[in-house]
Amino acid sequence: MNDAIPRSLLNPVTGAAASRVLLLGAGLALSMIVAALVYMGALRTAEADARMRFEGVARSAQYSLAARVNTYAGVLRGMVAAFRSHDAPLSRRQFHDYVATLDLAANYPAIENANFAVHLQDQARDDFIASVRSDSSLAAGGYPGFDIKPGGRRAHYTVLTFLEPMSATDEKFGMDISAKPPVDRALGLSRDTGLLGASGHAILVNHPAPHLSLGMRMPVYRSGAPLTSVDERRRAYLGSVGISFAVPALVHGTLNELPVAGVRLSLYTDTTPGAGTTAVEPADILLVSEDGSLERPAAGPDERAQYIETVLPVESNGLRWKAQLSIKKSDLYTTFDRYFPPVALVTGFAGTMLIYAFFFTLYWSRRSAVEHRALLDSVLNSVDAHVYMKDRERRYIYVNSRTAEVMGRPAGEIIGQLDSDLMGQAEADRFWEQDRPIFEHGIRQAGQGEYTLPDGEVRHLWTVKVPVRVDGHVAAVIGLSTEVTELHQLKAQADAANRAKSNFLSNMSHEIRTPMNSIIGMSHLALKTVTHPKQRDYLEKIFHSSQHLLGIINDILDFSKIEAGKLDLEVLDFDIDTLMQNIAAQLGEAAADKGLTLAFDIAPGLSHQLRGDPLRLEQVLLNFTSNAIKFSENGSVHIGAHCIEENENENEVLVRFEVRDKGIGMTAAELADLFQSFHQADPSTTRKYGGTGLGLVISKQLAELMQGDVGADSVPGEGSTFWFTARLGKCATFMPAGPQQVSQEVLDEIRGTYILLVEDNPFSQQVGQELLEDIGATVVIANNGSEAIDMLLKEQFDCVLMDVQMPVMDGFEATRLLRSDPRMAGNLVIAMTANAGKEDRERCMAAGMDEFVTKPIAPHVLFATIARCLSSRPRRLGRRRTPQPAAHAQTRTTASSLVSVDPAMLDMTALATTFGGNPAKMRKYAFMFLDSARDGLDELGQALDRVDGERVSDLGHRIKSSARAVGATSFGQLCVELEEMRGSFDVARARDLVRRMYALLEQLERHIAQELTAPEK
């Protein structure tokens, strides 16, 4: 090996100059090809971005056209309302004054005129003409030349009598618009239906310039007349009001609103039958061209290639158009789009050359590596480490000089020898036990060991052992040991310093926690006596914030435990709504001071009742949210949570929490350095924003302890999104979420509704009926699905609350039947079931139900679900009324924070949640449950006598719902066991369960009497 070193140094690797030039030329050619491909891709990307922006502009134009037509329809309806608001028909003066207040020229520039056409029979013709000729309300001399046009006698007339402005439309004065049969039919249809009618045929108007105009008309009926049938409408029919609007003015107003200049718009009538197409057909009639003319635009292929074009349908109030929009691509390109292709070209060329140069260098380096192998061996003998290699037979195949020195023999004597020949058998076997897993499993090992020098000094080594693979098999193990005696000594000193730090933190936390405990205790005592709502709110925030601060103090004390992985998490039932409310209570004021709003979003698929460590979750969310507030100047901060993974077998969910802001943002390089102790994205922010950067690393470690992860996404100047995941359990029993606000909008939405409650349990029937009737709904009871179908065939209901498991006909079959019948298919159906699993929800949705709530029903959840579903439906189904404000309307349901003597026997918090914390209702329904349960036990005894297993399971399900609603947890669990016997009925076990239920009911009666009949303070 020593002879090889001079040869390596005296014979360096050389290559032919010709081959280098050839390889370099190949690299240049490859780089040019790649650069061209990247350039073309960038061009396509820029054009795609432009098309995406154009689609947004086109959609805006589509919406604007429809919105303007809707606005014109609103003007027309306002005119109808003016006629309906007067006992007598409007006079010419009144119509003139009303149209003048609209100021059409200023507010609706596209509307050319507004008019009223009176309907009269032929026998009233002469009197009508005379009355118009003598009408001097606007013209001093009246209209002596007035006559109905065209002439001739007809059975009836619809005469344009009032026109505004008169000066521009006097040639239409007296025109009988019903003289043409198609118009007469359209007017008759509008009269009989009371609906607005729009003319799809454009009229050419020559003043002030030739253009097309469209019209809309709406019938006018006598004020106060009933309009429930066609005959009543015909008898009350007075005529119709109408407007006409200029299509070019409509298009011009739409283009002026677009955010991008240069858009060209042509409008065509849609003559395609059915849904129409997204292309202009030859049969489509041009209403206005892109240049304002009535000629179809003509452009050559080269010119059209410079434009982006699309055709969108526009439908509103009976009008169907096709809007053809186009714009030059260059008008849509941003600065980025213009510079991106050349930058991509340069980057592609330079990047390919760099990569090629890298492999080119590797190639030449490979050729020189063979000669430098000997030099590497020399280096290994010089390094300050012990290096050895051993094969499967426990023979040394390589040692460096340092290893040979420790073993006390020359390297040449060691290589080829067994380890047992060089050291004692026991010591050799001890080392072999450490090497064996590497050969068997091919894993890397690292660890610390020690050895004693001849003078008795103990030295410490850090050894790394890795497998050497040949043809996929581990043929040898190579070990490298570095002396770490000095590091070992430094670690001992660091441990001593850490103990001193822990002692200091312990003393400091004691000094801080002493006054903190006083704050918590005093605020707790004050909460027991205060009655003023605002003062109680202040004290609750002080109490919660002080508790959170105490938790943070404990975190600081336990920081060393976090780093060591010894921090234990609590597992508690908690409500995610309460968690979000705590965030709002603590940081809402800070956000408001900066003009920010806190927005909370809990995804619909995520259960609100979970098990985990709410303090740690709140700590991470507070850290992320306070950072978002700190680095934001305007807008809002969004705090959200959604389920990304659900494990039904383990009863676990993986929840992702996000905090999104519109703050200063961060670069990719800054993001890479986040979540490190005492680190901030930009050190310069310390003076402006403050902070140590410790919060993010604590958040990261807490997320990992909760079997989750943490991360951030950000764009400089646009904001950041910080997220973390946590694996949480599902609550075994329902847990009340504390005070819950029911908004006035929700109550107004439900008040006046007509609701069908399908429920076989008398207790649940009364609970549901009274809860809904308390907020102004009308409730009808059906005992099973069959009764519900009969009622739905006779009456219309705004909402159907459908229990799932019922005798005679269950909720699934009933829903499928009503969905299959056109007379009932449109009903809103909300499932109510005690089975809250994912499969149960999917089964309800598959049966045709619209929404899903679980039992026991929390009032605020039920109200919110009904209101959300009703808000998307017409306001007059069933007997539903338009909601009126009610000063006495309930605005809050409260799950009272009562403490149960024995929660397993009677859970007061569950009872308070079901009945809004109302003591009177809690007592009433608790005693009602006792009566209902006794009746149910009697029925169970009868079913057991008949050995009717199905009836026993049904009764267990029915009684279970009532028990859970009042918080009778243990009693409800016995009901669950009866219900689960379906299909595997055991009479002896069922009798034992019923016997235990009788005994438990007696205990439950004593608890209810003890906890619910005490006088209120």
XYZ file of C-alpha atoms in Angstrom, residues 52-519:
468
model
C -57.991 31.563 -16.013
C -58.103 35.300 -15.308
C -60.264 35.816 -18.393
C -62.714 33.152 -17.197
C -63.150 35.148 -13.976
C -63.738 38.368 -15.946
C -66.203 36.593 -18.229
C -68.118 35.201 -15.267
C -68.281 38.706 -13.816
C -69.762 39.996 -17.073
C -72.227 37.100 -17.154
C -73.350 37.860 -13.600
C -73.517 41.614 -14.265
C -75.789 41.151 -17.313
C -78.160 38.917 -15.363
C -78.070 41.230 -12.344
C -78.936 44.271 -14.464
C -81.900 42.502 -16.012
C -83.004 41.500 -12.502
C -82.711 45.152 -11.494
C -84.950 46.166 -14.392
C -87.409 43.483 -13.284
C -87.301 45.062 -9.829
C -88.231 48.426 -11.349
C -91.174 46.730 -13.046
C -92.311 45.119 -9.790
C -92.042 48.497 -8.077
C -94.420 49.977 -10.627
C -96.866 47.131 -9.969
C -96.574 47.806 -6.252
C -97.384 51.481 -6.867
C -100.650 50.488 -8.561
C -101.472 47.952 -5.842
C -100.878 50.484 -3.062
C -103.711 52.783 -4.266
C -107.353 51.974 -3.876
C -108.131 53.565 -7.265
C -106.035 53.061 -10.425
C -103.139 55.506 -10.781
C -103.802 58.678 -12.721
C -101.530 59.937 -15.468
C -100.088 62.546 -13.055
C -99.398 59.932 -10.363
C -97.725 57.610 -12.851
C -95.637 60.486 -14.173
C -94.582 61.514 -10.659
C -93.689 57.939 -9.679
C -91.507 57.398 -12.768
C -89.886 60.782 -12.182
C -88.833 59.668 -8.665
C -87.090 56.675 -10.238
C -84.876 59.076 -12.246
C -84.391 56.492 -15.007
C -81.723 58.494 -16.811
C -79.470 58.594 -13.771
C -80.221 55.268 -12.070
C -81.197 53.038 -14.987
C -79.616 54.574 -18.091
C -80.404 51.557 -20.258
C -84.176 51.857 -19.659
C -85.619 53.915 -22.505
C -89.213 54.201 -21.325
C -91.756 53.014 -18.770
C -95.417 52.630 -19.691
C -98.820 51.417 -18.596
C -101.252 49.727 -21.011
C -104.879 49.681 -19.863
C -107.065 46.672 -20.681
C -110.648 47.394 -21.837
C -113.509 45.694 -23.631
C -114.937 46.974 -26.903
C -118.057 48.432 -25.227
C -115.864 50.764 -23.158
C -113.844 51.966 -26.144
C -115.613 55.261 -26.824
C -115.763 56.348 -23.179
C -112.068 55.495 -22.772
C -111.048 57.561 -25.827
C -113.067 60.476 -24.571
C -111.504 60.298 -21.102
C -107.970 60.300 -22.507
C -108.691 63.215 -24.861
C -109.983 65.278 -21.954
C -107.139 64.326 -19.544
C -105.363 67.655 -18.841
C -103.346 66.506 -15.795
C -100.068 66.812 -17.748
C -101.074 68.607 -20.960
C -103.204 71.734 -20.540
C -105.261 71.044 -23.612
C -105.524 67.324 -23.121
C -104.954 64.983 -26.069
C -107.657 65.861 -28.612
C -106.092 63.749 -31.349
C -105.842 60.587 -29.271
C -107.191 57.393 -30.804
C -106.538 53.663 -30.519
C -104.059 52.320 -33.069
C -104.485 50.408 -35.281
C -108.018 51.288 -36.103
C -110.957 48.940 -36.269
C -113.169 47.305 -33.686
C -111.926 44.304 -31.660
C -113.301 42.372 -28.722
C -110.791 43.880 -26.319
C -107.813 46.210 -26.300
C -104.589 46.710 -24.317
C -103.791 50.362 -25.040
C -100.515 52.135 -24.188
C -101.980 54.983 -22.128
C -99.205 56.244 -19.816
C -95.704 56.589 -21.347
C -92.658 58.129 -19.752
C -90.894 60.007 -21.172
C -93.714 60.976 -23.487
C -91.545 63.046 -25.808
C -89.473 60.063 -26.900
C -92.348 57.622 -27.327
C -95.330 59.682 -28.466
C -95.708 57.612 -31.641
C -96.612 54.639 -29.409
C -99.289 56.615 -27.549
C -102.616 54.834 -28.059
C -101.017 51.695 -29.529
C -103.087 48.531 -28.939
C -100.276 46.073 -28.130
C -102.736 43.149 -28.034
C -103.742 43.685 -31.669
C -101.137 41.088 -32.676
C -102.257 37.560 -31.719
C -98.844 36.384 -30.378
C -98.608 39.449 -28.136
C -102.226 39.007 -27.053
C -101.493 35.375 -26.054
C -98.398 36.409 -24.091
C -100.375 39.127 -22.284
C -103.114 36.648 -21.450
C -100.615 34.151 -20.045
C -99.033 36.870 -17.907
C -102.493 37.999 -16.732
C -103.528 34.443 -15.748
C -100.271 33.566 -13.945
C -99.393 36.969 -12.442
C -95.790 36.440 -13.592
C -93.421 38.795 -15.317
C -93.123 38.336 -19.054
C -90.108 39.190 -21.152
C -89.959 39.643 -24.887
C -87.252 37.595 -26.508
C -87.706 39.513 -29.784
C -85.703 42.684 -30.156
C -87.181 45.859 -31.634
C -85.087 48.109 -33.860
C -85.048 51.661 -32.549
C -83.601 54.380 -34.789
C -83.185 57.159 -32.237
C -80.743 58.504 -31.223
C -78.803 55.863 -33.219
C -80.032 52.570 -34.698
C -80.025 49.919 -31.952
C -82.054 46.995 -30.640
C -84.313 47.250 -27.635
C -86.013 44.590 -25.471
C -89.072 44.841 -23.251
C -90.572 43.290 -20.114
C -94.160 43.494 -18.894
C -96.048 42.549 -15.747
C -99.811 42.440 -15.071
C -101.568 44.983 -12.805
C -104.588 43.969 -10.754
C -107.176 45.967 -8.870
C -106.016 46.828 -5.354
C -107.368 44.548 -2.631
C -108.858 42.010 -5.055
C -108.309 38.263 -4.296
C -105.865 36.633 -6.738
C -105.903 32.961 -5.769
C -107.379 31.602 -9.005
C -107.287 32.366 -12.730
C -110.879 33.635 -12.721
C -110.159 36.016 -9.854
C -107.084 37.354 -11.655
C -109.044 37.913 -14.857
C -111.779 39.795 -12.993
C -109.210 41.986 -11.179
C -107.047 42.595 -14.285
C -106.536 46.311 -15.070
C -103.724 46.107 -17.619
C -99.958 45.793 -17.542
C -96.915 47.930 -16.886
C -93.819 47.620 -19.007
C -90.343 48.914 -19.651
C -88.044 48.759 -22.644
C -84.278 48.912 -22.405
C -81.539 49.455 -24.941
C -79.273 46.436 -25.385
C -76.145 48.521 -26.259
C -76.565 50.598 -23.087
C -76.944 47.386 -21.072
C -73.715 45.974 -22.563
C -71.866 49.275 -22.144
C -72.772 49.436 -18.437
C -71.600 45.839 -17.963
C -68.219 46.492 -19.615
C -67.663 49.586 -17.475
C -67.911 47.423 -14.332
C -65.305 44.867 -15.403
C -61.931 45.019 -13.613
C -60.023 44.563 -16.893
C -60.095 47.017 -19.792
C -60.180 45.934 -23.392
C -62.908 43.278 -23.133
C -65.099 43.033 -26.230
C -68.656 41.768 -25.851
C -71.203 40.669 -28.453
C -74.706 39.638 -27.352
C -76.905 37.125 -29.200
C -80.346 35.715 -28.542
C -80.160 32.003 -27.655
C -82.277 30.157 -30.239
C -80.920 26.702 -29.384
C -83.645 24.441 -27.948
C -83.162 22.994 -24.462
C -80.151 23.981 -22.377
C -78.413 25.630 -25.318
C -74.766 25.420 -26.331
C -71.626 27.369 -25.529
C -71.107 28.429 -29.122
C -72.805 31.009 -31.298
C -75.050 29.274 -33.855
C -75.943 30.731 -37.266
C -79.593 30.932 -36.176
C -78.743 33.075 -33.129
C -79.794 36.721 -33.561
C -77.180 39.400 -32.937
C -78.399 42.003 -30.460
C -75.251 44.113 -30.287
C -71.784 43.633 -31.739
C -68.499 44.154 -29.912
C -68.146 47.528 -31.668
C -71.739 48.588 -30.822
C -73.078 47.908 -34.334
C -75.670 45.407 -35.526
C -73.189 43.605 -37.813
C -71.577 40.316 -36.835
C -67.833 40.795 -36.140
C -65.550 39.442 -38.808
C -61.891 38.725 -38.110
C -59.246 36.663 -39.838
C -57.500 33.626 -38.304
C -54.326 35.602 -37.531
C -56.243 38.312 -35.686
C -58.398 35.822 -33.740
C -55.262 33.915 -32.649
C -54.266 37.017 -30.658
C -57.518 36.868 -28.635
C -58.958 34.676 -25.914
C -62.650 34.075 -26.510
C -65.528 32.409 -24.694
C -69.302 32.179 -24.992
C -71.410 32.082 -21.812
C -75.183 31.668 -21.372
C -77.153 34.458 -19.688
C -80.643 33.678 -18.377
C -82.825 36.036 -16.378
C -86.561 36.672 -16.113
C -87.360 34.679 -19.270
C -84.553 36.145 -21.403
C -81.975 33.730 -22.848
C -78.820 35.167 -24.389
C -75.356 34.131 -25.411
C -72.587 36.517 -24.400
C -69.521 36.247 -26.628
C -66.543 37.834 -24.854
C -63.017 38.252 -26.132
C -59.866 40.076 -25.144
C -56.323 40.328 -26.414
C -53.987 37.928 -24.633
C -51.473 40.718 -24.139
C -54.039 42.721 -22.144
C -54.272 39.890 -19.616
C -50.582 39.140 -19.208
C -49.068 40.252 -15.921
C -45.466 41.319 -15.514
C -44.711 37.821 -14.291
C -46.331 36.263 -17.385
C -44.225 38.445 -19.682
C -40.909 37.707 -18.006
C -41.563 34.114 -16.989
C -40.818 32.446 -20.399
C -37.401 34.138 -20.943
C -36.466 33.525 -17.313
C -37.511 29.886 -17.733
C -35.388 29.684 -20.878
C -32.287 30.983 -19.082
C -32.975 28.880 -16.002
C -33.515 25.720 -18.039
C -30.302 26.234 -19.935
C -28.241 27.139 -16.865
C -29.777 24.400 -14.690
C -29.179 21.702 -17.279
C -25.607 22.848 -17.726
C -25.050 22.746 -13.962
C -26.497 19.238 -13.671
C -24.504 18.096 -16.670
C -21.374 19.648 -15.224
C -22.056 17.821 -11.969
C -22.246 14.422 -13.677
C -19.326 15.327 -15.892
C -17.294 16.031 -12.774
C -18.452 12.757 -11.207
C -17.279 10.901 -14.276
C -13.785 12.298 -14.146
C -13.691 11.934 -10.397
C -14.560 8.255 -10.725
C -11.539 7.710 -12.919
C -9.264 9.334 -10.396
C -10.857 7.553 -7.373
C -9.071 4.271 -8.117
C -5.652 5.867 -7.813
C -6.601 7.791 -4.695
C -7.764 4.630 -2.847
C -4.279 4.149 -1.421
C -4.192 7.768 -0.305
C -7.467 7.188 1.582
C -5.936 4.231 3.423
C -3.140 6.496 4.515
C -5.667 9.017 5.772
C -7.494 6.363 7.839
C -4.262 5.589 9.582
C -3.885 9.258 10.414
C -7.365 10.061 11.720
C -7.936 10.381 15.423
C -10.322 7.387 15.529
C -10.258 3.616 15.882
C -11.361 1.915 12.643
C -11.781 -1.831 12.121
C -13.643 -4.278 9.871
C -14.761 -7.813 10.832
C -16.418 -10.562 8.721
C -19.034 -13.167 9.585
C -16.412 -15.618 10.831
C -15.356 -13.044 13.434
C -12.062 -12.417 11.625
C -10.548 -8.941 11.381
C -10.122 -7.953 7.735
C -8.958 -4.373 8.397
C -7.699 -2.261 11.299
C -6.102 1.155 11.240
C -3.017 2.089 13.188
C -4.938 3.523 16.165
C -6.862 0.266 16.627
C -3.702 -1.798 16.360
C -2.046 0.429 18.947
C -4.865 -0.139 21.472
C -4.792 -3.904 20.854
C -1.015 -3.915 21.406
C -0.066 -5.654 18.125
C 0.998 -4.593 14.615
C -1.827 -4.313 12.069
C -0.323 -7.115 9.963
C -0.629 -9.588 12.876
C -4.247 -8.640 13.590
C -5.698 -8.925 10.064
C -6.913 -12.464 9.440
C -7.069 -13.402 13.130
C -10.191 -14.385 15.082
C -11.328 -11.990 17.797
C -11.037 -14.795 20.389
C -7.344 -15.238 19.439
C -6.596 -11.585 20.168
C -8.548 -11.188 23.420
C -10.122 -13.374 26.051
C -13.047 -15.593 25.017
C -15.488 -13.852 27.359
C -14.602 -10.376 26.114
C -14.657 -11.555 22.495
C -18.134 -13.056 22.961
C -19.348 -9.808 24.573
C -18.243 -7.795 21.520
C -19.707 -10.406 19.169
C -23.149 -10.104 20.829
C -23.037 -6.405 19.876
C -22.012 -7.185 16.268
C -24.436 -10.098 15.660
C -27.657 -7.923 15.105
C -25.834 -6.021 12.385
C -25.198 -9.216 10.422
C -28.686 -10.612 11.065
C -30.774 -7.498 10.451
C -28.470 -5.184 8.502
C -29.042 -2.309 10.924
C -26.744 0.489 11.996
C -25.672 0.670 15.614
C -24.287 3.510 17.664
C -23.406 3.595 21.321
C -20.930 4.575 23.979
C -18.333 2.353 25.576
C -15.179 2.655 27.617
C -11.754 1.077 28.024
C -8.968 1.369 30.595
C -5.431 2.334 29.732
C -2.492 0.446 31.287
C -2.049 3.316 33.759
C -5.647 2.836 34.961
C -7.173 5.880 33.243
C -10.681 5.310 31.935
C -11.347 6.525 28.422
C -14.759 6.836 26.745
C -15.505 5.969 23.095
C -18.453 6.710 20.833
C -18.707 3.805 18.393
C -20.707 3.618 15.167
C -21.060 0.234 13.475
C -22.526 -0.173 9.994
C -23.009 -3.214 7.759
C -20.949 -3.725 4.602
C -23.122 -5.282 1.893
C -21.863 -7.387 -0.985
C -24.433 -8.622 -3.534
C -27.233 -7.671 -1.195
C -25.904 -9.591 1.803
C -24.113 -8.292 4.873
C -20.552 -9.580 4.433
C -18.807 -7.546 7.104
C -19.216 -4.887 9.735
C -17.102 -1.754 9.914
C -16.722 0.093 13.174
C -15.444 3.592 13.855
C -14.810 4.655 17.429
C -14.124 8.248 18.389
C -12.824 9.211 21.765
C -15.381 11.319 23.593
C -13.824 11.466 27.035
C -13.796 15.250 26.946
C -17.421 15.362 25.744
C -18.380 12.992 28.534
C -16.860 15.372 31.048
C -18.654 18.317 29.423
C -21.953 16.398 29.621
C -21.466 15.877 33.333
C -20.913 19.604 33.739
C -24.015 20.349 31.619
C -26.128 17.979 33.743
C -24.997 19.828 36.848
C -25.909 23.152 35.222
C -29.292 21.733 34.166
C -30.021 20.651 37.736
C -29.169 24.168 38.895
C -31.533 25.555 36.226
C -34.298 23.191 37.343
C -33.842 24.282 40.950
C -34.046 27.919 39.856
C -37.211 27.296 37.805
C -38.750 25.396 40.689
C -38.127 28.271 43.094
C -39.355 30.888 40.611
C -42.492 28.915 39.763
C -43.247 28.601 43.475
C -42.942 32.365 43.894
C -45.222 32.995 40.894
C -47.775 30.292 41.614
C -48.402 31.545 45.158
C -50.077 34.811 43.992
C -51.588 32.976 41.001
C -53.374 30.558 43.323
C -54.752 33.555 45.198
C -56.049 35.068 41.944
